[in-house]
Amino acid sequence: KESEDEKVKEKVKEKKEVDKKKMEYFKTLRKRVEEYRTQLGSCELVAKYGVVKGVRFFLEIDQNRNESEKLLQTIIKSPHDRKSSNDWKNLIKDMIELQKRSYQWLDSSFVYSMIFEELLSAGKFSLAKEYMTQCPSQSRLDIILKVAREFFNSSASFSDESISSAEACLALLPSNTPAIQDELNLVRAIRILAQDYLALDRPPLK
C-alpha cells in the first residue's frame, strides 16, 4: 500500500510538472503572438508613409538602432502629403505611437526633437511652438539656432523671405537669451542695410 501511495504521489507530481510546463509554454506563446501583433501595427503605421518593412524588422529593431533611427528620420523628413496642421499632427501622433510600440529604448523627447526641427524647417512656427516644450531645453535652443542659421544662409537677398523666417524661428525663445540675441542682432543689422542700400541685392551671407 505504501508503495502504491508513493506511485500515486509521483504521478501527481509529474502531472503538476507537465501542467506547469504547458502553462509556461502557452504564456510564452501568447506573449509572442501579442508582440507580433504589436509590430504588425508598426508595419501598418510606416506603410502609411510609403515605407515597407516586414514584421521581422521591428522584432529585431533593438539589434540595429542606427538603422532604426534612420527610418524615423526618413518618415519625418519625407514631404508626404503634409499640407495642413492636421496632416502634421497626424504624423506626430503616428511617430509617437511608433516609438511606444517599437522604440521603447528611444526617449520620446528625441522623437519630438526631430519633429520640432522639421516643423521649423517647413516654416510651421505656430505648430512648432505647441510641441517645443516636449524637447529638452538645450536641444530646443540648438535646433532653433541651427534652423534660423539655415534660413539666413539660404537667403538670396536682403529682402528674401528666408530672413523673416529666420527671425520668426528665433522669436520662439526669449530675446534675452544670449545666443538668440546675437542672431537677432545680425538679422536687424541686415534689415538696416536693406533700408540704407536698397540697390544692393546680394545674399546677406556675403
Short mmCIF file of C-alpha atoms in Angstrom, two decimals:
data_model
loop_
_atom_site.label_atom_id
_atom_site.label_comp_id
_atom_site.label_asym_id
_atom_site.label_seq_id
_atom_site.Cartn_x
_atom_site.Cartn_y
_atom_site.Cartn_z
CA LYS A 1 0.00 0.00 0.00
CA GLU A 2 2.81 2.33 0.87
CA SER A 3 4.41 1.63 -2.48
CA GLU A 4 1.14 2.37 -4.28
CA ASP A 5 0.80 5.67 -2.42
CA GLU A 6 4.28 6.63 -3.49
CA LYS A 7 3.43 5.84 -7.10
CA VAL A 8 0.27 7.98 -6.89
CA LYS A 9 2.26 10.86 -5.39
CA GLU A 10 4.86 10.52 -8.12
CA LYS A 11 2.21 10.59 -10.84
CA VAL A 12 0.57 13.64 -9.26
CA LYS A 13 3.96 15.34 -9.10
CA GLU A 14 4.70 14.52 -12.75
CA LYS A 15 1.29 15.82 -13.79
CA LYS A 16 1.89 19.09 -11.95
CA GLU A 17 5.24 19.49 -13.68
CA VAL A 18 3.68 18.79 -17.07
CA ASP A 19 0.87 21.26 -16.36
CA LYS A 20 3.40 23.85 -15.25
CA LYS A 21 5.41 23.43 -18.46
CA LYS A 22 2.23 23.72 -20.51
CA MET A 23 1.28 26.93 -18.73
CA GLU A 24 4.76 28.39 -19.30
CA TYR A 25 4.64 27.36 -22.96
CA PHE A 26 1.23 28.96 -23.58
CA LYS A 27 2.25 32.04 -21.64
CA THR A 28 5.33 32.42 -23.86
CA LEU A 29 3.24 31.73 -26.95
CA ARG A 30 0.66 34.38 -26.00
CA LYS A 31 3.48 36.86 -25.38
CA ARG A 32 4.96 36.17 -28.81
CA VAL A 33 1.59 36.48 -30.52
CA GLU A 34 0.96 39.80 -28.74
CA GLU A 35 4.41 41.06 -29.72
CA TYR A 36 3.78 40.01 -33.32
CA ARG A 37 0.50 41.92 -33.35
CA THR A 38 2.17 44.99 -31.87
CA GLN A 39 4.91 45.00 -34.50
CA LEU A 40 2.42 44.27 -37.26
CA GLY A 41 0.78 47.53 -36.16
CA SER A 42 4.15 49.25 -36.65
CA CYS A 43 4.33 47.85 -40.19
CA GLU A 44 0.92 49.34 -40.91
CA LEU A 45 1.95 52.70 -39.43
CA VAL A 46 5.06 53.14 -41.58
CA ALA A 47 3.21 51.86 -44.66
CA LYS A 48 1.01 54.97 -44.42
CA TYR A 49 4.14 56.96 -45.30
CA GLY A 50 5.25 54.82 -48.20
CA VAL A 51 7.74 52.74 -46.21
CA VAL A 52 7.53 48.96 -46.49
CA LYS A 53 9.01 46.97 -43.61
CA GLY A 54 8.31 43.39 -42.54
CA VAL A 55 7.44 42.31 -39.01
CA ARG A 56 10.92 40.85 -38.54
CA PHE A 57 12.47 44.32 -38.93
CA PHE A 58 10.55 45.56 -35.90
CA LEU A 59 11.00 42.35 -33.92
CA GLU A 60 14.78 42.75 -34.32
CA ILE A 61 14.80 46.56 -34.16
CA ASP A 62 16.82 46.67 -30.95
CA GLN A 63 19.73 44.93 -32.71
CA ASN A 64 20.25 47.74 -35.23
CA ARG A 65 19.45 51.03 -33.55
CA ASN A 66 21.22 53.28 -36.08
CA GLU A 67 19.17 51.84 -38.93
CA SER A 68 16.05 52.16 -36.82
CA GLU A 69 16.65 55.86 -36.12
CA LYS A 70 17.22 56.45 -39.85
CA LEU A 71 13.77 55.02 -40.52
CA LEU A 72 12.21 57.62 -38.22
CA GLN A 73 14.20 60.40 -39.85
CA THR A 74 13.19 59.22 -43.33
CA ILE A 75 9.50 59.33 -42.45
CA ILE A 76 9.66 62.65 -40.60
CA LYS A 77 11.68 64.36 -43.34
CA SER A 78 9.60 62.94 -46.17
CA PRO A 79 7.19 65.58 -47.64
CA HIS A 80 4.41 63.01 -47.65
CA ASP A 81 1.11 64.87 -48.05
CA ARG A 82 1.63 67.48 -45.34
CA LYS A 83 -0.48 70.41 -46.42
CA SER A 84 -2.35 71.25 -43.22
CA SER A 85 -1.74 71.36 -39.47
CA ASN A 86 -3.87 68.24 -39.14
CA ASP A 87 -1.54 66.37 -41.52
CA TRP A 88 1.41 67.30 -39.30
CA LYS A 89 -0.47 66.40 -36.12
CA ASN A 90 -1.34 63.00 -37.57
CA LEU A 91 2.33 62.45 -38.38
CA ILE A 92 3.33 63.41 -34.83
CA LYS A 93 0.68 61.12 -33.36
CA ASP A 94 1.85 58.22 -35.55
CA MET A 95 5.54 58.73 -34.75
CA ILE A 96 4.91 58.80 -31.01
CA GLU A 97 2.76 55.68 -31.36
CA LEU A 98 5.58 54.03 -33.32
CA GLN A 99 8.03 54.98 -30.57
CA LYS A 100 5.81 53.37 -27.94
CA ARG A 101 5.34 50.21 -30.00
CA SER A 102 8.83 49.58 -31.31
CA TYR A 103 11.28 52.19 -29.99
CA GLN A 104 10.92 51.81 -26.23
CA TRP A 105 14.68 52.27 -25.84
CA LEU A 106 14.42 55.67 -27.55
CA ASP A 107 13.16 58.53 -25.39
CA SER A 108 10.07 60.26 -26.78
CA SER A 109 11.85 63.64 -26.40
CA PHE A 110 14.28 62.52 -29.12
CA VAL A 111 11.37 61.89 -31.50
CA TYR A 112 9.79 65.23 -30.60
CA SER A 113 13.13 66.97 -31.25
CA MET A 114 13.30 65.53 -34.77
CA ILE A 115 9.72 66.59 -35.44
CA PHE A 116 10.32 70.05 -33.94
CA GLU A 117 13.27 70.64 -36.27
CA GLU A 118 11.29 69.53 -39.30
CA LEU A 119 8.36 71.79 -38.36
CA LEU A 120 10.71 74.77 -38.13
CA SER A 121 12.36 73.94 -41.46
CA ALA A 122 8.91 73.78 -43.05
CA GLY A 123 8.04 77.22 -41.65
CA LYS A 124 5.33 75.83 -39.35
CA PHE A 125 6.33 78.08 -36.46
CA SER A 126 2.98 78.22 -34.64
CA LEU A 127 2.65 74.45 -34.68
CA ALA A 128 6.29 74.02 -33.66
CA LYS A 129 5.62 76.23 -30.64
CA GLU A 130 2.93 73.79 -29.48
CA TYR A 131 5.43 70.94 -29.29
CA MET A 132 8.72 72.60 -28.38
CA THR A 133 8.23 72.05 -24.64
CA GLN A 134 8.44 68.32 -25.38
CA CYS A 135 12.11 68.83 -26.32
CA PRO A 136 14.93 69.19 -23.77
CA SER A 137 15.75 72.89 -23.26
CA GLN A 138 19.29 72.70 -24.65
CA SER A 139 18.15 70.65 -27.62
CA ARG A 140 15.37 73.18 -28.24
CA LEU A 141 17.86 76.06 -28.29
CA ASP A 142 20.32 74.21 -30.53
CA ILE A 143 17.61 73.30 -33.03
CA ILE A 144 16.22 76.84 -33.20
CA LEU A 145 19.68 78.31 -33.77
CA LYS A 146 20.51 75.69 -36.39
CA VAL A 147 17.34 76.20 -38.42
CA ALA A 148 17.45 80.01 -38.10
CA ARG A 149 21.02 79.99 -39.48
CA GLU A 150 19.97 77.71 -42.31
CA PHE A 151 17.21 80.17 -43.25
CA PHE A 152 19.60 83.10 -43.02
CA ASN A 153 22.36 81.43 -45.03
CA SER A 154 19.94 80.34 -47.76
CA SER A 155 18.55 83.84 -48.35
CA ALA A 156 19.17 85.16 -51.85
CA SER A 157 18.89 88.86 -50.98
CA PHE A 158 18.26 91.28 -48.13
CA SER A 159 14.53 91.16 -48.86
CA ASP A 160 14.33 87.38 -49.11
CA GLU A 161 11.51 85.76 -47.10
CA SER A 162 14.09 83.49 -45.52
CA ILE A 163 15.27 86.45 -43.43
CA SER A 164 11.78 86.79 -41.98
CA SER A 165 11.66 83.03 -41.43
CA ALA A 166 14.95 83.17 -39.51
CA GLU A 167 13.53 85.96 -37.36
CA ALA A 168 10.27 84.05 -36.73
CA CYS A 169 12.28 81.00 -35.76
CA LEU A 170 14.37 82.96 -33.24
CA ALA A 171 11.24 84.60 -31.80
CA LEU A 172 10.18 81.24 -30.33
CA LEU A 173 12.60 81.79 -27.43
CA PRO A 174 13.05 84.90 -25.22
CA SER A 175 15.14 87.57 -26.93
CA ASN A 176 17.26 87.97 -23.78
CA THR A 177 18.75 84.51 -24.33
CA PRO A 178 22.39 85.42 -25.25
CA ALA A 179 22.67 83.13 -28.28
CA ILE A 180 19.25 84.25 -29.56
CA GLN A 181 20.15 87.90 -29.01
CA ASP A 182 23.32 87.52 -31.10
CA GLU A 183 21.38 86.07 -34.04
CA LEU A 184 18.62 88.71 -33.76
CA ASN A 185 21.23 91.46 -33.81
CA LEU A 186 22.58 90.04 -37.05
CA VAL A 187 19.11 89.95 -38.62
CA ARG A 188 18.40 93.53 -37.50
CA ALA A 189 21.72 94.67 -38.94
CA ILE A 190 20.72 93.11 -42.25
CA ARG A 191 17.41 94.96 -42.18
CA ILE A 192 19.23 98.27 -41.62
CA LEU A 193 21.50 97.50 -44.57
CA ALA A 194 18.47 96.68 -46.69
CA GLN A 195 16.97 100.09 -45.89
CA ASP A 196 20.17 102.04 -46.45
CA TYR A 197 21.31 100.20 -49.56
CA LEU A 198 18.12 99.42 -51.45
CA ALA A 199 20.01 98.95 -54.70
CA LEU A 200 22.28 96.35 -53.14
CA ASP A 201 20.88 92.93 -53.97
CA ARG A 202 23.10 90.14 -52.86
CA PRO A 203 22.88 87.22 -50.42
CA PRO A 204 23.29 88.54 -46.82
CA LEU A 205 25.82 85.80 -46.15
CA LYS A 206 28.23 87.66 -48.45
#
